[in-house]
Amino acid sequence: TDQSLIRNFCIIAHIDHGKSTVADRILQMSGIVSQREMHDRFLDRMDIEQERGITIKSQAVRVPWTVDGTEYTLGMIDTPGHVDFTYEVSRALAACEGAVLLVDATQGIEAQTLSNLYMAIDHDLTIIPVLNKIDLPSAEPEKHAEEIAGLIGCDPSEVLRVSGKTGEGVQELLDRIVMEVPEPTGKPDAPARALIFDSVYDSYRGIVTYIRMVDGELKAREKLHMMGIGMTHDPIEIGVISPEMMPTKALGAGEVGYVITGAKDVSQSKVGDTITSAVNPANEPLEGYQDPQPMVYAGLFPIDNAQYPDLREALDKLKLNDAALIYEPETSVALGFGFRCGFLGLLHMEIVSERLSREFGLDLISTAPNVPYEVTAEDGTLHHVTNPSEFPEGKIKSIVEPMVAADIITPKEFIGAVMDLCQEHRGEMGTMEYISTERVEMHYRMPLAEIVFDFFDQLKSRTKGYASLDYHEDGEQSADLVKVDILIQGEKVDAFSAIVHRDKAYSYGVKMTKKLRELIPRQQFEIPIQAAIGSRIIARENIRALRKDVLAKCYGGDITRKRKLLEKQKAGKKRMKMLGHVEVPQEAFVAALATS
Ligand code: GDP
Ligand code: MG
């Protein structure tokens, strides 16, 4: 395709402002998806996306669109909106020249509207501002057009009004994309260079790599070379997605498409790498991506330790599709073999665990998540702590914790509530700006550990759902943190250790010991459950011993009842872990680690 006829754009917006729905109408109006095939959020292809109603993965689709008798080729990328998936969005942006910035006409600008807009501007993309959901009676397009115009410096009349539901305004939007998004400017005659912006594992076809051609042409019958990892492949298939995979003979400069090499090993395709032709290779690779930094770490352990190799394989495959996921083997006395995993946030962690269980049939326990810390021991050694077990014993010289810059947008009547909440979470207030007469944007600096866990839920509940939140890394600060250990009958149980702020150590200790007292069944001896900081006990509970006569009663009675009991016990045994002499049911771990 001639580059002057190509337009590549992505749709960016705050979560729920209607990206996937507008993408549906675009698919329909361009004629590539018929009325009969159409279903809501067509590009949210994973079950988990359909059920939760959120986009997790970006999707790239080619749609034709004709303006004044000329047919153009649009490369459209629908992106996720949640803060955990910002990295996913930034990769999509690098494959486009334009961005459609959608804003819900009943809500106005929200926190991820701003963060996505700033990212798009960083990538020098042409921005097309659009108000969506104008069909709703509560839409206030005039008011919010002013807001947007003020933000990006255009006239309010230039802000398009559309409805992803009724399709109103979507044709105008496509026309505007053709008119305003710049054509790609790669060199069609130079040696081929394509950016790998995503890849997925398909159980039938192996690795499917999504690429944005920058220079030259890749041919289906020519050997490919991956410049970063230094591997050469014979492509099995090259093509475009419209809306399903369609093979083509070649992909030329400016086009978005896919390559299948037959590779099954995840190390053979790296997101951010450059593909060139092995026959006529380019000298320099394209600028790739920075690896994302995990924000939250937790251990994932198979409930049945025989599933450990399966877990490794499943993580390898997910990793291919999710560059932000990192993991390394971890052994726990209590939970056996598993992996320490790094995630971009709690939603990311939840999605990964859910995909592991649904797509790979794994039953997992996850330990309480924590953020990474830099701990200097008294002897001066520095420990990079992503796991409470790595916390050095003995005296600590200093601990440094990661900080974030948080941006919160809220109606002005909730300013006081937001301030209180941030203060409770060790936040330091920065500036505050009005984005309209009724709404403000507040800036805070806050420890990451205070924001990743339940902050967002509390923010929503204290502002009746009206506030929105975005945050990004912002250096570090020293912090007064301690490791709290949980001991069962004097033995430390590594899976329950946690690094917490000194002020919260006592409440963590009390909560965990109480919980465990209820979860661990009584046994023939007394079991003390303690919480400790180093050798200092800060909380204690006791599980009293079973009385002898209770046992006697159990084992009396008729023979069939006795046998049944024994069988039940045998089955139960498999699901027990021995910690010292104490039998702890598997469920107790799951329950104790659930909402901590
Ligand atoms: P995304 O998170 O930005 O991809 O948003 P979705 O496309 O998943 O839409 C979020 C919700 O808004 C869904 O319930 C949609 O049905 C609804 N929605 C999206 N666009 C419109 C619209 O133009 N009008 C109305 N009434 N609802 C819409
Ligand atoms: Mg979506």
Coordinates of C-alpha atoms and ligand atoms in Angstrom, one line a residue:
T1 CA 0.0 0.0 0.0
D2 CA 1.1 3.5 -0.8
Q3 CA 2.0 5.3 2.4
S4 CA 0.0 8.4 1.5
L5 CA -3.1 6.2 1.8
I6 CA -2.3 4.8 5.3
R7 CA -3.4 6.3 8.6
N8 CA -2.4 4.6 11.9
F9 CA -4.2 5.8 15.0
C10 CA -5.1 4.6 18.5
I11 CA -8.0 5.3 20.7
I12 CA -7.1 6.5 24.1
A13 CA -9.4 7.4 27.1
H14 CA -10.1 7.0 30.7
I15 CA -11.5 3.6 31.6
D16 CA -15.2 3.2 30.6
H17 CA -15.3 6.3 28.4
G18 CA -16.2 4.1 25.5
K19 CA -13.1 3.2 23.4
S20 CA -14.1 -0.4 22.7
T21 CA -17.6 0.6 21.9
V22 CA -16.5 3.3 19.4
A23 CA -14.1 0.8 17.9
D24 CA -17.1 -1.6 17.4
R25 CA -18.9 1.1 15.4
I26 CA -15.8 1.8 13.3
L27 CA -15.5 -2.0 12.5
Q28 CA -19.2 -2.0 11.5
M29 CA -19.2 1.2 9.4
S30 CA -16.2 0.2 7.5
G31 CA -18.0 -3.0 6.6
I32 CA -15.4 -5.5 7.9
V33 CA -17.7 -6.8 10.5
S34 CA -21.3 -7.5 9.5
Q35 CA -24.4 -6.8 11.6
R36 CA -24.7 -10.6 12.1
E37 CA -21.2 -11.1 13.4
M38 CA -21.1 -8.0 15.5
H39 CA -21.2 -8.3 19.3
D40 CA -20.3 -5.8 22.0
R41 CA -16.7 -4.9 22.4
F42 CA -15.6 -7.1 19.5
L43 CA -11.9 -6.5 20.0
D44 CA -12.0 -7.6 23.6
R45 CA -11.2 -11.1 22.5
M46 CA -10.3 -12.7 25.9
D47 CA -13.1 -14.2 27.9
I48 CA -11.9 -12.4 30.9
E49 CA -12.2 -9.1 29.0
Q50 CA -15.7 -9.8 28.0
E51 CA -16.8 -10.8 31.5
R52 CA -15.2 -7.9 33.3
G53 CA -16.0 -5.4 30.6
I54 CA -12.5 -4.1 30.5
T55 CA -9.8 -4.1 27.8
I56 CA -6.5 -5.6 29.0
K57 CA -4.7 -6.0 25.7
S58 CA -4.4 -3.6 22.9
Q59 CA -5.8 -4.8 19.6
A60 CA -4.7 -3.7 16.2
V61 CA -7.1 -4.0 13.3
R62 CA -7.0 -2.8 9.7
V63 CA -10.1 -1.0 8.4
P64 CA -10.8 0.4 5.0
W65 CA -12.4 3.9 4.8
T66 CA -13.2 5.8 1.6
V67 CA -13.2 9.6 1.4
D68 CA -14.1 11.4 -1.8
G69 CA -13.7 8.2 -3.8
T70 CA -10.3 7.3 -2.5
E71 CA -9.9 4.2 -0.3
Y72 CA -7.6 4.7 2.7
T73 CA -6.2 2.0 4.9
L74 CA -6.7 2.7 8.6
G75 CA -4.6 0.9 11.2
M76 CA -6.7 1.2 14.4
I77 CA -5.4 0.2 17.9
D78 CA -7.9 0.0 20.8
T79 CA -6.1 0.4 24.1
P80 CA -6.8 -0.4 27.8
G81 CA -7.6 2.4 30.2
H82 CA -6.7 1.2 33.7
V83 CA -3.6 2.7 35.3
D84 CA -2.0 -0.8 35.6
F85 CA -1.9 -1.1 31.8
T86 CA -0.3 2.3 30.9
Y87 CA 2.7 0.4 29.6
E88 CA 0.4 -1.4 27.2
V89 CA -0.8 1.9 25.9
S90 CA 2.6 3.4 25.5
R91 CA 3.7 0.6 23.2
A92 CA 0.6 1.1 21.1
L93 CA 1.3 4.8 20.8
A94 CA 4.7 4.1 19.3
A95 CA 3.0 2.3 16.4
C96 CA 0.8 5.3 15.4
E97 CA 0.8 8.8 14.1
G98 CA -2.5 9.9 15.6
A99 CA -4.6 9.4 18.7
V100 CA -8.3 9.8 19.1
L101 CA -8.8 11.1 22.6
L102 CA -12.2 10.1 23.8
V103 CA -13.9 11.8 26.7
D104 CA -17.3 10.7 28.1
A105 CA -19.7 13.6 27.7
T106 CA -21.4 12.9 31.0
Q107 CA -18.1 12.8 33.0
G108 CA -15.6 15.1 31.4
I109 CA -11.8 14.8 31.7
E110 CA -10.6 12.2 34.2
A111 CA -7.2 11.2 35.5
Q112 CA -6.3 8.7 32.8
T113 CA -7.6 11.1 30.1
L114 CA -4.7 13.4 31.2
S115 CA -2.0 10.7 31.5
N116 CA -2.8 9.2 28.2
L117 CA -3.0 12.6 26.5
Y118 CA 0.5 13.5 27.9
M119 CA 1.9 10.2 26.6
A120 CA 0.4 10.8 23.2
I121 CA 1.9 14.3 23.1
D122 CA 5.3 12.8 24.2
H123 CA 5.1 10.5 21.1
D124 CA 4.4 13.6 18.9
L125 CA 1.0 12.2 17.9
T126 CA -1.7 14.3 16.3
I127 CA -4.6 14.4 18.7
I128 CA -8.3 14.3 17.6
P129 CA -10.5 15.3 20.5
V130 CA -13.9 13.6 20.7
L131 CA -16.8 13.6 23.2
N132 CA -18.5 10.3 23.4
K133 CA -21.9 9.2 24.7
I134 CA -23.7 12.3 23.5
D135 CA -26.9 10.1 23.2
L136 CA -27.2 10.1 27.0
P137 CA -29.6 12.7 28.5
S138 CA -27.0 13.6 31.2
A139 CA -24.4 14.4 28.5
E140 CA -23.1 18.0 28.8
P141 CA -21.1 18.3 25.5
E142 CA -20.8 22.1 25.6
K143 CA -19.3 22.2 29.1
H144 CA -16.9 19.4 28.5
A145 CA -15.9 20.6 25.0
E146 CA -14.7 23.8 26.8
E147 CA -12.7 21.8 29.2
I148 CA -11.0 19.8 26.5
A149 CA -10.4 22.8 24.3
G150 CA -8.7 24.5 27.3
L151 CA -6.5 21.5 27.9
I152 CA -5.2 20.9 24.4
G153 CA -5.5 24.4 23.1
C154 CA -8.1 24.2 20.3
D155 CA -11.5 25.7 19.7
P156 CA -14.4 24.0 21.4
S157 CA -16.1 23.6 18.0
E158 CA -13.2 21.4 16.9
V159 CA -14.2 18.8 19.5
L160 CA -16.2 16.1 17.7
R161 CA -19.3 14.7 19.3
V162 CA -20.1 11.0 18.8
S163 CA -22.1 8.2 20.2
G164 CA -20.5 4.8 20.2
K165 CA -23.9 3.4 21.0
T166 CA -26.0 4.9 18.2
G167 CA -23.1 5.5 15.8
E168 CA -23.9 9.2 15.5
G169 CA -20.8 11.2 14.5
V170 CA -18.6 8.1 13.8
Q171 CA -18.4 8.7 10.1
E172 CA -17.2 12.2 10.7
L173 CA -14.7 10.9 13.1
L174 CA -13.3 8.5 10.4
D175 CA -13.2 11.4 7.9
R176 CA -11.3 13.5 10.4
I177 CA -8.8 10.7 11.0
V178 CA -8.1 10.5 7.2
M179 CA -7.8 14.3 6.9
E180 CA -5.8 15.0 10.1
V181 CA -3.6 12.0 11.1
P182 CA -0.3 12.4 9.2
E183 CA 0.7 9.6 6.8
P184 CA 3.6 7.4 7.8
T185 CA 7.0 8.8 6.8
G186 CA 9.1 5.6 6.6
K187 CA 11.5 5.0 3.7
P188 CA 9.8 2.5 1.3
D189 CA 13.0 1.6 -0.5
A190 CA 15.3 1.2 2.5
P191 CA 16.1 -2.2 4.0
A192 CA 13.1 -3.4 6.0
R193 CA 12.6 -2.4 9.6
A194 CA 9.6 -3.3 11.7
L195 CA 8.9 -2.7 15.3
I196 CA 7.5 -5.6 17.4
F197 CA 4.8 -3.9 19.5
D198 CA 3.1 -7.0 20.8
S199 CA 3.0 -10.7 20.6
V200 CA 0.6 -13.5 21.6
Y201 CA 0.9 -17.2 22.0
D202 CA -1.6 -19.2 19.9
S203 CA -1.7 -22.8 20.9
Y204 CA -2.2 -23.9 17.2
R205 CA 0.2 -21.5 15.4
G206 CA 2.8 -20.7 18.0
I207 CA 3.9 -17.2 18.5
V208 CA 2.0 -14.5 16.6
T209 CA 4.1 -11.3 16.5
Y210 CA 2.3 -7.9 15.9
I211 CA 4.5 -5.5 14.0
R212 CA 4.5 -1.9 12.7
M213 CA 6.5 -1.6 9.5
V214 CA 8.6 1.5 9.5
D215 CA 10.9 1.2 6.5
G216 CA 11.1 -1.1 3.5
E217 CA 9.1 -4.3 2.9
L218 CA 9.0 -7.8 4.5
K219 CA 8.1 -10.6 2.2
A220 CA 6.3 -13.8 3.2
R221 CA 9.0 -15.9 1.4
E222 CA 12.1 -14.2 2.6
K223 CA 14.0 -15.0 5.8
L224 CA 13.6 -12.6 8.7
H225 CA 16.1 -11.5 11.2
M226 CA 15.3 -10.3 14.7
M227 CA 18.0 -7.7 15.4
G228 CA 17.9 -7.5 19.2
I229 CA 18.0 -11.3 19.9
G230 CA 20.0 -12.0 16.8
M231 CA 17.9 -14.9 15.4
T232 CA 16.9 -15.7 11.9
H233 CA 13.5 -17.3 11.0
D234 CA 11.6 -18.5 7.9
P235 CA 8.3 -16.8 8.2
I236 CA 5.3 -19.2 7.9
E237 CA 2.9 -16.4 7.4
I238 CA 2.7 -12.6 7.1
G239 CA -0.6 -10.8 7.1
V240 CA -3.0 -8.2 8.5
I241 CA -5.8 -8.4 11.0
S242 CA -9.1 -7.4 9.5
P243 CA -10.8 -8.3 11.8
E244 CA -9.3 -11.8 11.8
M245 CA -5.9 -12.8 10.5
M246 CA -5.6 -12.6 6.7
P247 CA -2.3 -13.7 5.1
T248 CA -0.7 -11.3 2.6
K249 CA 2.4 -11.7 0.3
A250 CA 4.2 -8.8 2.0
L251 CA 3.9 -5.9 4.3
G252 CA 5.2 -2.5 3.3
A253 CA 6.4 0.7 5.0
G254 CA 3.7 2.2 7.2
E255 CA 1.6 -0.9 7.5
V256 CA 0.5 -2.7 10.7
G257 CA 0.3 -6.5 10.6
Y258 CA 1.5 -9.7 12.0
V259 CA 4.2 -12.4 11.4
I260 CA 4.1 -16.0 12.4
T261 CA 7.5 -17.7 12.4
G262 CA 6.6 -21.1 13.9
A263 CA 8.7 -20.3 16.9
K264 CA 7.2 -21.9 20.0
D265 CA 9.8 -20.7 22.5
V266 CA 9.0 -17.4 24.1
S267 CA 12.6 -16.2 24.0
Q268 CA 12.4 -16.1 20.2
S269 CA 10.3 -13.1 20.0
K270 CA 10.8 -10.0 22.1
V271 CA 8.5 -7.0 22.3
G272 CA 10.4 -3.9 21.3
D273 CA 12.8 -5.7 19.0
T274 CA 13.3 -4.8 15.3
I275 CA 12.6 -7.3 12.5
T276 CA 14.6 -6.9 9.3
S277 CA 15.1 -9.0 6.2
A278 CA 17.9 -11.5 6.5
V279 CA 18.5 -11.1 2.7
N280 CA 19.0 -7.3 2.8
P281 CA 19.3 -6.4 6.5
A282 CA 19.2 -2.9 8.0
N283 CA 22.2 -1.6 9.9
E284 CA 20.5 0.0 12.8
P285 CA 17.6 -1.3 14.8
L286 CA 14.6 1.0 15.7
E287 CA 14.3 2.5 19.1
G288 CA 12.7 -0.2 21.2
Y289 CA 10.8 0.0 24.5
Q290 CA 12.1 0.5 28.0
D291 CA 11.3 -2.5 30.2
P292 CA 8.5 -1.6 32.6
Q293 CA 9.3 -1.6 36.3
P294 CA 7.1 -3.9 38.4
M295 CA 5.4 -2.0 41.3
V296 CA 4.2 -4.9 43.3
Y297 CA 5.6 -8.3 44.1
A298 CA 4.0 -11.5 45.4
G299 CA 4.7 -15.2 45.5
L300 CA 2.6 -17.6 43.4
F301 CA 2.5 -21.2 44.5
P302 CA 0.7 -24.2 43.0
I303 CA -1.6 -25.7 45.7
D304 CA -0.5 -29.0 44.3
N305 CA 3.3 -28.9 44.1
A306 CA 3.2 -31.3 41.1
Q307 CA 1.9 -28.4 39.1
Y308 CA 5.2 -26.5 39.5
P309 CA 6.5 -27.3 36.0
D310 CA 3.2 -26.4 34.5
L311 CA 3.2 -23.1 36.3
R312 CA 6.6 -22.3 34.9
E313 CA 5.4 -23.1 31.4
A314 CA 2.3 -21.0 31.8
L315 CA 4.2 -18.0 33.1
D316 CA 6.6 -18.3 30.1
K317 CA 3.6 -18.2 27.7
L318 CA 1.8 -15.3 29.5
K319 CA 5.0 -13.3 29.6
L320 CA 5.1 -13.4 25.8
N321 CA 1.8 -11.5 25.8
D322 CA 2.5 -9.4 28.8
A323 CA 6.0 -8.0 28.8
A324 CA 5.4 -6.3 32.2
L325 CA 5.2 -9.7 34.0
I326 CA 8.4 -10.8 35.6
Y327 CA 9.1 -13.9 37.7
E328 CA 11.8 -16.0 39.3
P329 CA 11.7 -19.3 41.2
E330 CA 11.0 -19.0 44.9
T331 CA 10.9 -21.7 47.6
S332 CA 8.9 -21.4 50.7
V333 CA 9.0 -23.6 53.7
A334 CA 5.3 -23.4 54.1
L335 CA 4.1 -23.4 50.5
G336 CA 6.8 -25.3 48.6
F337 CA 8.1 -24.4 45.1
G338 CA 6.7 -21.4 43.3
F339 CA 7.6 -18.1 41.7
R340 CA 8.2 -14.6 43.0
C341 CA 6.3 -12.4 40.5
G342 CA 6.5 -8.7 39.8
F343 CA 3.3 -6.9 38.6
L344 CA 2.4 -3.4 37.6
G345 CA -0.4 -3.2 40.2
L346 CA -3.0 -5.2 41.9
L347 CA -5.4 -5.4 39.0
H348 CA -2.5 -6.7 36.9
M349 CA -1.8 -9.3 39.6
E350 CA -5.4 -10.3 39.7
I351 CA -5.7 -10.7 36.0
V352 CA -2.5 -12.8 35.8
S353 CA -3.7 -15.1 38.6
E354 CA -7.1 -15.4 36.9
R355 CA -5.6 -16.2 33.5
L356 CA -3.2 -18.8 35.0
S357 CA -6.2 -20.5 36.6
R358 CA -8.6 -20.3 33.6
E359 CA -6.3 -20.6 30.6
F360 CA -3.9 -23.0 32.2
G361 CA -6.0 -24.8 34.7
L362 CA -3.7 -24.0 37.7
D363 CA -4.8 -23.8 41.3
L364 CA -2.6 -21.2 43.0
I365 CA -2.0 -19.5 46.3
S366 CA -0.6 -16.0 46.2
T367 CA 1.2 -14.5 49.2
A368 CA 0.5 -11.0 50.4
P369 CA 1.8 -8.5 47.9
N370 CA 4.5 -5.9 48.7
V371 CA 6.4 -3.1 47.0
P372 CA 10.2 -3.3 46.5
Y373 CA 12.4 -1.8 49.2
E374 CA 16.1 -0.9 49.4
V375 CA 17.3 -2.0 52.9
T376 CA 20.8 -1.2 54.3
A377 CA 21.8 -3.4 57.1
E378 CA 24.0 -2.2 60.0
D379 CA 27.1 -3.6 58.4
G380 CA 26.5 -1.5 55.3
T381 CA 25.3 -4.2 52.9
L382 CA 22.5 -3.1 50.6
H383 CA 19.6 -5.5 50.1
H384 CA 17.1 -5.2 47.3
V385 CA 14.0 -6.6 49.0
T386 CA 11.1 -7.8 46.9
N387 CA 10.2 -10.5 49.3
P388 CA 9.9 -10.3 53.1
S389 CA 12.3 -13.3 53.4
E390 CA 15.0 -11.1 51.9
F391 CA 14.7 -8.6 54.7
P392 CA 18.1 -8.7 56.5
E393 CA 18.1 -10.0 60.1
G394 CA 19.4 -7.9 62.9
K395 CA 19.8 -4.1 63.1
I396 CA 18.9 -2.0 60.1
K397 CA 20.6 1.2 59.2
S398 CA 18.1 2.5 56.7
I399 CA 15.1 1.6 54.5
V400 CA 14.2 3.4 51.3
E401 CA 10.7 3.0 49.8
P402 CA 9.4 3.9 46.3
M403 CA 7.3 7.0 45.9
V404 CA 4.7 8.0 43.4
A405 CA 3.3 11.3 42.1
A406 CA -0.5 10.9 42.3
D407 CA -3.0 13.0 40.3
I408 CA -6.5 13.0 41.6
I409 CA -9.4 14.7 39.8
T410 CA -12.5 15.3 42.0
P411 CA -15.6 17.5 42.2
K412 CA -14.7 20.4 44.5
E413 CA -17.1 19.3 47.3
F414 CA -14.8 16.3 48.0
I415 CA -11.6 18.3 48.3
G416 CA -11.6 17.9 52.1
A417 CA -12.4 14.2 51.9
V418 CA -9.5 13.6 49.5
M419 CA -7.1 15.6 51.6
D420 CA -8.0 13.5 54.7
L421 CA -7.6 10.3 52.8
C422 CA -4.2 11.3 51.4
Q423 CA -3.0 12.4 54.8
E424 CA -3.9 9.0 56.3
H425 CA -1.8 7.4 53.6
R426 CA 1.3 9.5 54.3
G427 CA 0.7 11.8 51.3
E428 CA 2.3 15.1 50.9
M429 CA 0.2 17.7 49.1
G430 CA 1.5 19.6 46.1
T431 CA -0.4 22.0 43.9
M432 CA -4.1 22.0 43.1
E433 CA -5.7 23.3 39.9
Y434 CA -9.3 23.9 38.8
I435 CA -10.0 22.2 35.4
S436 CA -13.5 23.7 35.4
T437 CA -15.6 25.7 37.8
E438 CA -16.6 22.5 39.6
R439 CA -13.7 20.2 39.4
V440 CA -10.1 20.2 40.6
E441 CA -7.0 18.3 39.9
M442 CA -5.0 17.6 43.1
H443 CA -1.3 16.6 43.2
Y444 CA 0.2 14.5 45.9
R445 CA 3.5 12.7 46.6
M446 CA 2.9 9.4 48.3
P447 CA 4.6 6.1 49.1
L448 CA 3.7 3.5 46.5
A449 CA 2.9 1.0 49.2
E450 CA 0.1 3.4 50.4
I451 CA -1.5 3.7 47.0
V452 CA -1.4 0.2 45.4
F453 CA -3.5 -1.7 47.9
D454 CA -6.9 -0.3 48.9
F455 CA -6.4 3.4 48.3
F456 CA -8.4 3.5 45.1
D457 CA -11.4 1.8 46.6
Q458 CA -11.4 4.2 49.5
L459 CA -11.0 7.2 47.2
K460 CA -14.1 6.0 45.3
S461 CA -16.2 5.4 48.3
R462 CA -15.3 8.7 50.0
T463 CA -16.1 10.7 46.8
K464 CA -19.3 8.8 45.9
G465 CA -17.4 7.3 42.9
Y466 CA -16.6 10.7 41.4
A467 CA -12.9 11.0 41.9
S468 CA -10.4 9.4 39.5
L469 CA -6.7 8.6 40.1
D470 CA -3.6 8.3 38.1
Y471 CA 0.0 7.8 39.4
H472 CA 3.5 7.3 38.2
E473 CA 6.9 6.7 39.8
D474 CA 8.5 9.6 41.6
G475 CA 11.8 8.6 43.2
E476 CA 12.0 7.3 46.7
Q477 CA 12.2 8.3 50.4
S478 CA 13.5 6.8 53.6
A479 CA 10.8 5.1 55.7
D480 CA 10.3 3.6 59.1
L481 CA 9.4 0.0 58.2
V482 CA 9.6 -3.3 60.0
K483 CA 9.2 -6.9 59.2
V484 CA 6.5 -8.7 61.1
D485 CA 6.9 -12.5 61.3
I486 CA 4.2 -14.9 62.3
L487 CA 5.2 -17.9 64.4
I488 CA 3.2 -21.1 64.8
Q489 CA 4.3 -23.1 67.8
G490 CA 7.5 -21.1 67.8
E491 CA 8.3 -21.7 64.1
K492 CA 8.3 -18.8 61.7
V493 CA 6.0 -19.3 58.7
D494 CA 7.6 -17.5 55.9
A495 CA 4.5 -17.1 53.8
F496 CA 2.9 -14.9 56.4
S497 CA 5.8 -12.4 57.0
A498 CA 5.1 -8.9 55.9
I499 CA 7.0 -5.6 55.6
V500 CA 4.8 -2.9 57.1
H501 CA 5.1 0.7 58.4
R502 CA 6.0 0.7 62.1
D503 CA 2.7 2.3 63.0
K504 CA 0.8 -0.6 61.4
A505 CA 2.9 -3.5 62.7
Y506 CA 0.8 -4.1 65.8
S507 CA -2.5 -4.1 63.9
Y508 CA -1.1 -6.5 61.3
G509 CA 0.2 -8.8 64.0
V510 CA -3.2 -8.9 65.9
K511 CA -5.2 -9.4 62.7
M512 CA -3.1 -12.3 61.4
T513 CA -2.8 -14.1 64.8
K514 CA -6.6 -13.8 65.3
K515 CA -7.3 -15.0 61.8
L516 CA -5.0 -18.0 62.1
R517 CA -6.5 -19.0 65.5
E518 CA -9.8 -19.3 63.7
L519 CA -8.5 -21.1 60.6
I520 CA -6.2 -23.7 62.2
P521 CA -8.2 -26.6 63.7
R522 CA -7.6 -27.7 67.3
Q523 CA -5.1 -30.5 67.7
Q524 CA -4.0 -32.7 70.6
F525 CA -1.7 -30.1 72.1
E526 CA -1.9 -26.4 72.6
I527 CA -0.6 -24.2 69.7
P528 CA 0.6 -20.7 70.3
I529 CA 0.4 -18.3 67.4
Q530 CA 2.6 -15.2 67.7
A531 CA 3.5 -12.1 65.8
A532 CA 7.0 -10.8 66.2
I533 CA 9.4 -8.0 65.1
G534 CA 12.8 -9.7 65.3
S535 CA 12.7 -11.5 68.7
R536 CA 10.1 -9.1 70.2
I537 CA 6.6 -10.6 70.4
I538 CA 3.9 -8.1 69.6
A539 CA 0.8 -10.3 69.6
R540 CA -0.2 -13.7 70.7
E541 CA -3.2 -16.1 70.4
N542 CA -3.6 -19.7 71.6
I543 CA -5.3 -22.6 70.0
R544 CA -6.4 -24.8 72.9
A545 CA -5.7 -28.6 72.8
L546 CA -8.5 -30.9 71.9
R547 CA -9.9 -32.7 75.0
K548 CA -9.2 -36.4 75.1
D549 CA -12.8 -37.4 75.6
V550 CA -13.7 -35.6 72.4
L551 CA -11.3 -37.9 70.5
A552 CA -12.6 -40.9 72.3
K553 CA -16.1 -40.1 71.3
C554 CA -15.0 -39.7 67.7
Y555 CA -13.4 -43.1 67.5
G556 CA -16.2 -45.0 69.2
G557 CA -19.3 -46.1 67.5
D558 CA -20.0 -48.5 64.8
I559 CA -17.4 -49.8 62.3
T560 CA -18.7 -48.3 59.0
R561 CA -18.9 -44.8 60.6
K562 CA -15.3 -45.3 61.8
R563 CA -14.1 -46.4 58.4
K564 CA -15.8 -43.4 56.7
L565 CA -14.1 -41.1 59.2
L566 CA -10.7 -42.6 58.5
E567 CA -11.2 -42.2 54.8
K568 CA -12.2 -38.7 55.2
Q569 CA -9.2 -38.0 57.3
K570 CA -6.9 -39.6 54.7
A571 CA -8.3 -37.4 52.0
G572 CA -7.9 -34.4 54.3
K573 CA -4.3 -35.3 55.0
K574 CA -3.3 -34.6 51.4
R575 CA -4.5 -31.1 51.8
M576 CA -2.6 -30.6 55.1
K577 CA 0.8 -29.0 55.4
M578 CA 3.0 -29.9 58.4
L579 CA 4.5 -26.9 60.1
G580 CA 6.7 -28.5 62.8
H581 CA 4.2 -30.7 64.5
V582 CA 1.2 -28.6 63.5
E583 CA -1.1 -29.7 60.7
V584 CA -2.4 -26.7 58.8
P585 CA -5.1 -27.1 56.2
Q586 CA -4.3 -25.8 52.8
E587 CA -7.5 -23.7 53.0
A588 CA -6.1 -21.9 56.0
F589 CA -3.3 -20.5 53.9
V590 CA -5.6 -19.4 51.2
A591 CA -8.0 -17.8 53.6
A592 CA -5.3 -16.1 55.8
L593 CA -3.6 -14.7 52.7
A594 CA -6.8 -13.6 51.1
T595 CA -7.6 -10.0 52.0
S596 CA -4.7 -9.1 54.3
Ligands
GDP1 P1 -13.6 1.5 27.4 O1 -13.3 1.1 28.8 O2 -13.2 2.9 27.1 O3 -13.2 0.5 26.3 O4 -15.2 1.6 27.4 P2 -16.3 0.6 26.8 O5 -16.4 0.7 25.3 O6 -16.1 -0.8 27.4 O7 -17.7 1.2 27.3 C1 -17.9 1.4 28.7 C2 -19.4 1.5 29.0 O8 -20.0 2.6 28.3 C3 -20.2 0.3 28.3 O9 -21.2 -0.1 29.2 C4 -20.7 0.8 27.0 O10 -21.9 0.2 26.6 C5 -21.0 2.3 27.4 N1 -20.9 3.2 26.2 C6 -19.9 3.3 25.4 N2 -20.1 4.3 24.5 C7 -21.4 4.7 24.7 C8 -22.2 5.7 24.1 O11 -21.9 6.4 23.1 N3 -23.5 5.9 24.6 C9 -23.9 5.2 25.7 N4 -25.1 5.4 26.1 N5 -23.1 4.2 26.3 C10 -21.9 4.0 25.8
MG2 MG -12.1 -1.1 26.3

